Amino acid sequence: MPRLFSGLIAGLLFGLGLAISQMISQQKVLSFLDIFGKWDPTLLFVMGGAVAVTALLSRVVLRRPRPLFERKFYLPDSSAIDRPLVVGSALFGIGWGLGGFCPGPGFASLALGRIEPWVFVATLVIGSQACKWLSSKPSAQHAGARDDQSAL
Protein backbone atom coordinates (compact mmCIF):
# COMPACT_ATOMS: atom_id res chain seq x y z
CA MET A 1 0.00 0.00 0.00
CA PRO A 2 2.78 2.56 0.72
CA ARG A 3 4.18 1.89 -2.76
CA LEU A 4 0.82 2.63 -4.40
CA PHE A 5 0.30 5.74 -2.28
CA SER A 6 3.77 7.07 -3.10
CA GLY A 7 3.11 6.44 -6.79
CA LEU A 8 -0.18 8.33 -6.54
CA ILE A 9 1.50 11.29 -4.81
CA ALA A 10 4.34 11.33 -7.38
CA GLY A 11 1.85 11.17 -10.26
CA LEU A 12 -0.26 13.98 -8.83
CA LEU A 13 2.83 16.13 -8.26
CA PHE A 14 4.04 15.41 -11.80
CA GLY A 15 0.63 16.27 -13.27
CA LEU A 16 0.46 19.48 -11.24
CA GLY A 17 3.90 20.47 -12.52
CA LEU A 18 2.82 19.78 -16.10
CA ALA A 19 -0.30 21.90 -15.63
CA ILE A 20 1.55 24.82 -13.99
CA SER A 21 4.24 24.78 -16.70
CA GLN A 22 1.52 24.64 -19.39
CA MET A 23 2.96 21.45 -20.89
CA ILE A 24 -0.60 20.15 -21.14
CA SER A 25 -1.37 22.94 -23.62
CA GLN A 26 -1.08 21.59 -27.16
CA GLN A 27 -0.53 25.10 -28.51
CA LYS A 28 2.29 25.78 -26.01
CA VAL A 29 4.08 22.56 -26.99
CA LEU A 30 3.57 23.05 -30.72
CA SER A 31 4.89 26.63 -30.42
CA PHE A 32 7.96 25.26 -28.66
CA LEU A 33 8.51 22.73 -31.45
CA ASP A 34 8.06 25.35 -34.20
CA ILE A 35 11.70 26.51 -34.23
CA PHE A 36 11.44 28.04 -37.73
CA GLY A 37 8.16 29.86 -37.08
CA LYS A 38 6.71 31.48 -33.97
CA TRP A 39 9.07 29.68 -31.58
CA ASP A 40 8.23 29.86 -27.88
CA PRO A 41 11.36 28.83 -25.92
CA THR A 42 9.73 28.95 -22.46
CA LEU A 43 9.47 25.17 -22.17
CA LEU A 44 13.28 25.08 -22.14
CA PHE A 45 13.00 26.26 -18.53
CA VAL A 46 10.72 23.33 -17.72
CA MET A 47 13.14 20.85 -19.27
CA GLY A 48 16.13 22.57 -17.69
CA GLY A 49 14.48 22.39 -14.28
CA ALA A 50 13.68 18.72 -14.73
CA VAL A 51 17.23 17.91 -15.83
CA ALA A 52 18.73 19.88 -12.91
CA VAL A 53 16.51 18.20 -10.30
CA THR A 54 17.19 14.76 -11.79
CA ALA A 55 20.95 15.35 -11.99
CA LEU A 56 21.13 16.47 -8.37
CA LEU A 57 18.67 14.12 -6.69
CA SER A 58 19.44 10.94 -8.62
CA ARG A 59 22.96 10.96 -7.18
CA VAL A 60 21.54 11.28 -3.66
CA VAL A 61 18.84 8.65 -4.14
CA LEU A 62 21.14 6.10 -5.81
CA ARG A 63 23.51 6.20 -2.81
CA ARG A 64 20.80 4.42 -0.83
CA PRO A 65 21.06 0.62 -0.69
CA ARG A 66 17.54 0.32 -2.12
CA PRO A 67 14.43 2.41 -2.82
CA LEU A 68 11.94 3.04 -0.02
CA PHE A 69 9.24 0.67 -1.26
CA GLU A 70 11.11 -1.81 -3.51
CA ARG A 71 13.74 -4.48 -3.01
CA LYS A 72 16.11 -2.99 -5.57
CA PHE A 73 16.60 -0.16 -8.05
CA TYR A 74 15.46 -0.94 -11.59
CA LEU A 75 18.04 0.77 -13.78
CA PRO A 76 18.82 0.25 -17.47
CA ASP A 77 21.48 -2.38 -18.00
CA SER A 78 22.42 -1.11 -21.46
CA SER A 79 23.49 2.26 -22.75
CA ALA A 80 23.75 1.12 -26.37
CA ILE A 81 22.29 3.34 -29.06
CA ASP A 82 20.61 0.68 -31.15
CA ARG A 83 17.92 0.52 -33.84
CA PRO A 84 14.92 0.17 -31.48
CA LEU A 85 16.09 3.21 -29.48
CA VAL A 86 16.56 5.37 -32.58
CA VAL A 87 13.30 4.27 -34.24
CA GLY A 88 11.34 4.65 -31.00
CA SER A 89 12.80 8.11 -30.38
CA ALA A 90 11.96 9.20 -33.92
CA LEU A 91 8.38 7.92 -33.61
CA PHE A 92 8.02 9.64 -30.25
CA GLY A 93 9.24 12.94 -31.71
CA ILE A 94 7.00 12.66 -34.76
CA GLY A 95 3.98 11.88 -32.58
CA TRP A 96 4.82 14.73 -30.23
CA GLY A 97 5.18 17.16 -33.12
CA LEU A 98 1.97 16.05 -34.83
CA GLY A 99 -0.20 15.77 -31.74
CA GLY A 100 1.31 18.29 -29.37
CA PHE A 101 1.25 15.74 -26.54
CA CYS A 102 3.70 13.28 -25.09
CA PRO A 103 2.48 10.59 -22.66
CA GLY A 104 2.69 12.48 -19.35
CA PRO A 105 1.00 15.67 -20.51
CA GLY A 106 -1.42 13.61 -22.59
CA PHE A 107 -2.70 11.76 -19.54
CA ALA A 108 -2.73 14.95 -17.45
CA SER A 109 -4.74 16.70 -20.19
CA LEU A 110 -7.57 14.19 -19.87
CA ALA A 111 -8.85 16.35 -16.99
CA LEU A 112 -9.37 19.30 -19.36
CA GLY A 113 -12.49 17.69 -20.81
CA ARG A 114 -11.42 18.14 -24.45
CA ILE A 115 -11.56 15.36 -27.05
CA GLU A 116 -7.94 15.71 -28.29
CA PRO A 117 -6.26 14.22 -25.20
CA TRP A 118 -8.70 11.29 -25.23
CA VAL A 119 -7.90 10.58 -28.90
CA PHE A 120 -4.19 10.86 -28.12
CA VAL A 121 -4.34 8.49 -25.14
CA ALA A 122 -6.48 5.99 -27.07
CA THR A 123 -4.00 5.92 -29.95
CA LEU A 124 -1.11 5.72 -27.48
CA VAL A 125 -2.65 2.61 -25.92
CA ILE A 126 -3.38 1.07 -29.34
CA GLY A 127 0.17 1.81 -30.52
CA SER A 128 1.69 0.38 -27.34
CA GLN A 129 -0.35 -2.81 -27.65
CA ALA A 130 0.56 -3.11 -31.35
CA CYS A 131 4.23 -2.77 -30.45
CA LYS A 132 3.95 -5.50 -27.80
CA TRP A 133 2.13 -7.75 -30.25
CA LEU A 134 4.65 -7.16 -33.07
CA SER A 135 7.68 -7.61 -30.83
CA SER A 136 6.33 -10.86 -29.40
CA LYS A 137 5.76 -12.42 -32.85
CA PRO A 138 8.73 -14.46 -34.05
CA SER A 139 10.31 -13.15 -37.22
CA ALA A 140 10.09 -15.30 -40.36
CA GLN A 141 13.82 -16.04 -40.15
CA HIS A 142 13.58 -17.28 -36.56
CA ALA A 143 10.37 -19.20 -37.25
CA GLY A 144 12.05 -21.05 -40.12
CA ALA A 145 15.02 -21.93 -37.90
CA ARG A 146 12.66 -23.29 -35.27
CA ASP A 147 10.85 -25.44 -37.85
CA ASP A 148 14.18 -26.87 -39.02
CA GLN A 149 15.17 -27.72 -35.44
CA SER A 150 11.87 -29.44 -34.71
CA ALA A 151 12.40 -31.72 -37.71
CA LEU A 152 15.60 -33.02 -36.13
Coordinates of N, CA and C in Angstrom, one line a residue:
M1 N 0.8 -1.2 0.0 CA 0.0 0.0 0.0 C 0.9 1.3 0.0
P2 N 1.9 1.3 0.8 CA 2.8 2.6 0.7 C 3.3 2.8 -0.7
R3 N 3.7 1.7 -1.4 CA 4.2 1.9 -2.8 C 3.1 2.5 -3.7
L4 N 1.9 2.1 -3.6 CA 0.8 2.6 -4.4 C 0.5 4.1 -4.0
F5 N 0.5 4.4 -2.7 CA 0.3 5.7 -2.3 C 1.4 6.7 -2.7
S6 N 2.7 6.2 -2.7 CA 3.8 7.1 -3.1 C 3.7 7.3 -4.6
G7 N 3.3 6.3 -5.3 CA 3.1 6.4 -6.8 C 2.0 7.4 -7.1
L8 N 0.9 7.4 -6.4 CA -0.2 8.3 -6.5 C 0.3 9.8 -6.3
I9 N 1.0 10.0 -5.2 CA 1.5 11.3 -4.8 C 2.5 11.8 -5.9
A10 N 3.4 10.9 -6.3 CA 4.3 11.3 -7.4 C 3.6 11.7 -8.7
G11 N 2.6 10.9 -9.0 CA 1.8 11.2 -10.3 C 1.1 12.5 -10.2
L12 N 0.5 12.7 -9.0 CA -0.3 14.0 -8.8 C 0.7 15.2 -8.9
L13 N 1.8 15.1 -8.3 CA 2.8 16.1 -8.3 C 3.3 16.4 -9.7
F14 N 3.6 15.3 -10.4 CA 4.0 15.4 -11.8 C 3.0 16.1 -12.6
G15 N 1.7 15.7 -12.5 CA 0.6 16.3 -13.3 C 0.4 17.7 -12.9
L16 N 0.6 18.1 -11.7 CA 0.5 19.5 -11.2 C 1.6 20.3 -11.9
G17 N 2.8 19.8 -11.9 CA 3.9 20.5 -12.5 C 3.7 20.7 -14.0
L18 N 3.1 19.6 -14.7 CA 2.8 19.8 -16.1 C 1.8 20.9 -16.3
A19 N 0.8 20.9 -15.5 CA -0.3 21.9 -15.6 C 0.2 23.3 -15.4
I20 N 1.0 23.5 -14.3 CA 1.6 24.8 -14.0 C 2.5 25.3 -15.1
S21 N 3.3 24.4 -15.7 CA 4.2 24.8 -16.7 C 3.6 24.9 -18.1
Q22 N 2.3 24.6 -18.2 CA 1.5 24.6 -19.4 C 1.9 23.6 -20.4
M23 N 2.6 22.5 -20.0 CA 3.0 21.4 -20.9 C 1.7 20.6 -21.3
I24 N 0.6 20.8 -20.7 CA -0.6 20.2 -21.1 C -1.3 21.0 -22.2
S25 N -0.8 22.1 -22.6 CA -1.4 22.9 -23.6 C -0.8 22.5 -25.0
Q26 N -1.6 22.0 -25.8 CA -1.1 21.6 -27.2 C -0.4 22.8 -27.9
Q27 N -1.1 23.9 -27.8 CA -0.5 25.1 -28.5 C 0.8 25.5 -28.0
K28 N 1.0 25.4 -26.6 CA 2.3 25.8 -26.0 C 3.4 24.8 -26.5
V29 N 3.1 23.6 -26.5 CA 4.1 22.6 -27.0 C 4.4 22.7 -28.5
L30 N 3.4 22.9 -29.3 CA 3.6 23.0 -30.7 C 4.3 24.3 -31.0
S31 N 4.1 25.4 -30.2 CA 4.9 26.6 -30.4 C 6.3 26.4 -30.0
F32 N 6.6 25.6 -29.0 CA 8.0 25.3 -28.7 C 8.7 24.5 -29.8
L33 N 7.9 23.6 -30.4 CA 8.5 22.7 -31.5 C 8.7 23.5 -32.8
D34 N 8.0 24.6 -32.9 CA 8.1 25.4 -34.2 C 9.3 26.3 -34.2
I35 N 10.5 25.7 -34.3 CA 11.7 26.5 -34.2 C 11.9 27.4 -35.4
F36 N 11.3 27.2 -36.6 CA 11.4 28.0 -37.7 C 10.3 29.0 -37.9
G37 N 9.3 29.0 -37.0 CA 8.2 29.9 -37.1 C 8.1 30.7 -35.9
K38 N 6.9 30.7 -35.2 CA 6.7 31.5 -34.0 C 7.2 30.7 -32.8
W39 N 8.5 30.5 -32.6 CA 9.1 29.7 -31.6 C 8.9 30.3 -30.2
D40 N 8.4 29.5 -29.3 CA 8.2 29.9 -27.9 C 9.2 29.0 -27.0
P41 N 10.3 29.6 -26.6 CA 11.4 28.8 -25.9 C 11.1 28.6 -24.4
T42 N 9.9 29.0 -23.9 CA 9.7 29.0 -22.5 C 9.8 27.5 -21.9
L43 N 9.4 26.5 -22.7 CA 9.5 25.2 -22.2 C 10.9 24.7 -21.9
L44 N 11.9 25.4 -22.5 CA 13.3 25.1 -22.1 C 13.5 25.2 -20.6
F45 N 12.8 26.1 -20.0 CA 13.0 26.3 -18.5 C 12.4 25.0 -17.8
V46 N 11.3 24.5 -18.3 CA 10.7 23.3 -17.7 C 11.7 22.2 -17.8
M47 N 12.2 22.0 -19.1 CA 13.1 20.8 -19.3 C 14.4 21.1 -18.5
G48 N 14.9 22.3 -18.5 CA 16.1 22.6 -17.7 C 15.9 22.3 -16.2
G49 N 14.8 22.7 -15.7 CA 14.5 22.4 -14.3 C 14.4 20.9 -14.0
A50 N 13.8 20.2 -14.9 CA 13.7 18.7 -14.7 C 15.1 18.1 -14.8
V51 N 15.9 18.5 -15.7 CA 17.2 17.9 -15.8 C 18.1 18.2 -14.6
A52 N 18.0 19.5 -14.1 CA 18.7 19.9 -12.9 C 18.3 19.1 -11.7
V53 N 17.0 19.0 -11.5 CA 16.5 18.2 -10.3 C 16.9 16.7 -10.4
T54 N 16.8 16.2 -11.6 CA 17.2 14.8 -11.8 C 18.7 14.6 -11.6
A55 N 19.5 15.5 -12.1 CA 21.0 15.4 -12.0 C 21.4 15.4 -10.5
L56 N 20.8 16.3 -9.8 CA 21.1 16.5 -8.4 C 20.6 15.3 -7.5
L57 N 19.3 15.1 -7.6 CA 18.7 14.1 -6.7 C 18.9 12.7 -7.0
S58 N 19.2 12.3 -8.3 CA 19.4 10.9 -8.6 C 20.7 10.5 -8.0
R59 N 21.7 11.3 -7.9 CA 23.0 11.0 -7.2 C 22.7 10.7 -5.7
V60 N 21.9 11.5 -5.1 CA 21.5 11.3 -3.7 C 20.7 10.0 -3.5
V61 N 19.7 9.8 -4.3 CA 18.8 8.6 -4.1 C 19.6 7.4 -4.4
L62 N 20.4 7.3 -5.4 CA 21.1 6.1 -5.8 C 22.2 5.7 -4.8
R63 N 22.6 6.6 -3.9 CA 23.5 6.2 -2.8 C 22.9 5.3 -1.8
R64 N 21.5 5.3 -1.8 CA 20.8 4.4 -0.8 C 21.0 3.0 -1.2
P65 N 20.9 2.0 -0.3 CA 21.1 0.6 -0.7 C 19.9 0.1 -1.5
R66 N 18.7 0.7 -1.3 CA 17.5 0.3 -2.1 C 16.5 1.4 -2.0
P67 N 15.5 1.4 -2.9 CA 14.4 2.4 -2.8 C 13.6 2.2 -1.6
L68 N 12.8 3.2 -1.2 CA 11.9 3.0 0.0 C 11.0 1.9 -0.1
F69 N 10.3 1.7 -1.2 CA 9.2 0.7 -1.3 C 9.5 -0.4 -2.3
E70 N 10.7 -0.7 -2.6 CA 11.1 -1.8 -3.5 C 12.3 -2.5 -2.9
R71 N 12.6 -3.7 -3.5 CA 13.7 -4.5 -3.0 C 15.0 -4.0 -3.7
K72 N 14.9 -3.4 -4.9 CA 16.1 -3.0 -5.6 C 15.7 -1.9 -6.5
F73 N 16.8 -1.2 -7.0 CA 16.6 -0.2 -8.0 C 16.5 -0.9 -9.4
Y74 N 15.6 -0.4 -10.2 CA 15.5 -0.9 -11.6 C 16.1 0.1 -12.5
L75 N 17.3 -0.1 -12.9 CA 18.0 0.8 -13.8 C 18.3 0.1 -15.1
P76 N 18.5 0.9 -16.2 CA 18.8 0.2 -17.5 C 20.2 -0.5 -17.4
D77 N 20.2 -1.6 -18.0 CA 21.5 -2.4 -18.0 C 22.2 -2.2 -19.3
S78 N 21.8 -1.4 -20.2 CA 22.4 -1.1 -21.5 C 22.4 0.4 -21.8
S79 N 23.5 0.9 -22.3 CA 23.5 2.3 -22.8 C 23.7 2.3 -24.3
A80 N 23.5 1.2 -24.9 CA 23.7 1.1 -26.4 C 22.7 2.0 -27.1
I81 N 23.2 2.6 -28.2 CA 22.3 3.3 -29.1 C 22.0 2.4 -30.2
D82 N 20.9 1.7 -30.1 CA 20.6 0.7 -31.2 C 19.4 1.1 -32.0
R83 N 19.0 0.2 -32.9 CA 17.9 0.5 -33.8 C 16.6 0.8 -33.1
P84 N 16.2 -0.1 -32.2 CA 14.9 0.2 -31.5 C 14.9 1.5 -30.8
L85 N 16.0 1.9 -30.2 CA 16.1 3.2 -29.5 C 15.9 4.4 -30.5
V86 N 16.6 4.3 -31.6 CA 16.6 5.4 -32.6 C 15.2 5.4 -33.2
V87 N 14.6 4.3 -33.6 CA 13.3 4.3 -34.2 C 12.2 4.7 -33.2
G88 N 12.3 4.2 -32.0 CA 11.3 4.6 -31.0 C 11.4 6.1 -30.7
S89 N 12.6 6.7 -30.6 CA 12.8 8.1 -30.4 C 12.2 8.9 -31.5
A90 N 12.5 8.5 -32.8 CA 12.0 9.2 -33.9 C 10.4 9.2 -33.9
L91 N 9.8 8.0 -33.7 CA 8.4 7.9 -33.6 C 7.8 8.8 -32.5
F92 N 8.5 8.8 -31.4 CA 8.0 9.6 -30.2 C 8.0 11.1 -30.7
G93 N 9.1 11.5 -31.3 CA 9.2 12.9 -31.7 C 8.2 13.3 -32.8
I94 N 8.0 12.4 -33.7 CA 7.0 12.7 -34.8 C 5.6 12.8 -34.1
G95 N 5.3 11.8 -33.2 CA 4.0 11.9 -32.6 C 3.8 13.1 -31.7
W96 N 4.9 13.5 -31.1 CA 4.8 14.7 -30.2 C 4.6 16.0 -31.1
G97 N 5.3 16.0 -32.2 CA 5.2 17.2 -33.1 C 3.8 17.2 -33.8
L98 N 3.3 16.1 -34.2 CA 2.0 16.1 -34.8 C 0.8 16.3 -33.9
G99 N 0.9 15.7 -32.7 CA -0.2 15.8 -31.7 C -0.1 16.9 -30.7
G100 N 1.1 17.3 -30.4 CA 1.3 18.3 -29.4 C 1.3 17.7 -28.0
F101 N 1.3 16.4 -27.9 CA 1.3 15.7 -26.5 C 2.4 14.7 -26.5
C102 N 2.9 14.5 -25.3 CA 3.7 13.3 -25.1 C 2.9 12.6 -24.0
P103 N 3.3 11.4 -23.6 CA 2.5 10.6 -22.7 C 2.1 11.3 -21.4
G104 N 3.0 11.8 -20.6 CA 2.7 12.5 -19.3 C 1.7 13.6 -19.5
P105 N 2.0 14.6 -20.3 CA 1.0 15.7 -20.5 C -0.3 15.2 -21.2
G106 N -0.2 14.1 -22.0 CA -1.4 13.6 -22.6 C -2.4 13.1 -21.6
F107 N -1.8 12.3 -20.6 CA -2.7 11.8 -19.5 C -3.2 12.9 -18.6
A108 N -2.3 13.8 -18.3 CA -2.7 15.0 -17.5 C -3.8 15.8 -18.1
S109 N -3.8 15.9 -19.4 CA -4.7 16.7 -20.2 C -6.1 16.1 -20.2
L110 N -6.2 14.8 -19.9 CA -7.6 14.2 -19.9 C -8.5 15.0 -19.0
A111 N -8.0 15.6 -17.9 CA -8.8 16.3 -17.0 C -9.4 17.6 -17.6
L112 N -8.9 18.1 -18.7 CA -9.4 19.3 -19.4 C -10.8 19.2 -20.0
G113 N -11.2 17.9 -20.2 CA -12.5 17.7 -20.8 C -12.6 17.9 -22.3
R114 N -11.4 18.0 -23.0 CA -11.4 18.1 -24.4 C -11.2 16.8 -25.1
I115 N -11.6 16.6 -26.4 CA -11.6 15.4 -27.0 C -10.1 15.0 -27.5
E116 N -9.3 16.0 -27.8 CA -7.9 15.7 -28.3 C -7.1 14.8 -27.4
P117 N -7.1 15.1 -26.1 CA -6.3 14.2 -25.2 C -6.8 12.8 -25.2
W118 N -8.1 12.6 -25.2 CA -8.7 11.3 -25.2 C -8.3 10.5 -26.5
V119 N -8.3 11.2 -27.6 CA -7.9 10.6 -28.9 C -6.4 10.2 -28.8
F120 N -5.6 11.1 -28.3 CA -4.2 10.9 -28.1 C -3.9 9.6 -27.2
V121 N -4.6 9.6 -26.1 CA -4.3 8.5 -25.1 C -4.8 7.2 -25.7
A122 N -6.0 7.2 -26.4 CA -6.5 6.0 -27.1 C -5.5 5.5 -28.1
T123 N -5.0 6.4 -28.9 CA -4.0 5.9 -30.0 C -2.7 5.5 -29.3
L124 N -2.3 6.1 -28.2 CA -1.1 5.7 -27.5 C -1.2 4.3 -27.0
V125 N -2.4 4.0 -26.4 CA -2.6 2.6 -25.9 C -2.7 1.6 -27.1
I126 N -3.3 2.0 -28.2 CA -3.4 1.1 -29.3 C -2.0 0.8 -29.9
G127 N -1.2 1.9 -30.0 CA 0.2 1.8 -30.5 C 1.1 1.0 -29.6
S128 N 0.9 1.2 -28.3 CA 1.7 0.4 -27.3 C 1.3 -1.1 -27.4
Q129 N 0.1 -1.4 -27.5 CA -0.4 -2.8 -27.7 C 0.1 -3.4 -29.0
A130 N 0.1 -2.6 -30.1 CA 0.6 -3.1 -31.4 C 2.0 -3.4 -31.3
C131 N 2.8 -2.5 -30.6 CA 4.2 -2.8 -30.4 C 4.5 -4.1 -29.7
K132 N 3.8 -4.3 -28.6 CA 4.0 -5.5 -27.8 C 3.6 -6.7 -28.7
W133 N 2.6 -6.6 -29.4 CA 2.1 -7.7 -30.3 C 3.2 -8.0 -31.3
L134 N 3.7 -7.0 -32.0 CA 4.6 -7.2 -33.1 C 6.0 -7.7 -32.5
S135 N 6.4 -7.2 -31.4 CA 7.7 -7.6 -30.8 C 7.6 -9.0 -30.2
S136 N 6.4 -9.5 -29.9 CA 6.3 -10.9 -29.4 C 6.2 -11.9 -30.5
K137 N 5.9 -11.5 -31.7 CA 5.8 -12.4 -32.9 C 7.2 -12.8 -33.3
P138 N 7.4 -14.1 -33.5 CA 8.7 -14.5 -34.0 C 8.9 -14.0 -35.5
S139 N 10.1 -13.6 -35.8 CA 10.3 -13.1 -37.2 C 10.3 -14.4 -38.1
A140 N 10.1 -14.2 -39.4 CA 10.1 -15.3 -40.4 C 11.4 -16.1 -40.3
Q141 N 12.5 -15.4 -40.2 CA 13.8 -16.0 -40.2 C 13.9 -17.0 -38.9
H142 N 13.5 -16.5 -37.8 CA 13.6 -17.3 -36.6 C 12.6 -18.4 -36.6
A143 N 11.4 -18.2 -37.2 CA 10.4 -19.2 -37.2 C 10.9 -20.4 -38.1
G144 N 11.5 -20.0 -39.2 CA 12.0 -21.1 -40.1 C 13.1 -21.9 -39.4
A145 N 14.0 -21.2 -38.6 CA 15.0 -21.9 -37.9 C 14.4 -22.9 -36.9
R146 N 13.3 -22.4 -36.2 CA 12.7 -23.3 -35.3 C 12.0 -24.5 -35.9
D147 N 11.4 -24.3 -37.1 CA 10.9 -25.4 -37.8 C 11.9 -26.5 -38.2
D148 N 13.1 -26.0 -38.7 CA 14.2 -26.9 -39.0 C 14.6 -27.7 -37.8
Q149 N 14.7 -27.0 -36.6 CA 15.2 -27.7 -35.4 C 14.2 -28.8 -35.0
S150 N 12.9 -28.5 -35.2 CA 11.9 -29.4 -34.7 C 11.9 -30.7 -35.6
A151 N 12.4 -30.6 -36.8 CA 12.4 -31.7 -37.7 C 13.5 -32.7 -37.3
L152 N 14.5 -32.2 -36.5 CA 15.6 -33.0 -36.1 C 15.1 -33.9 -35.0

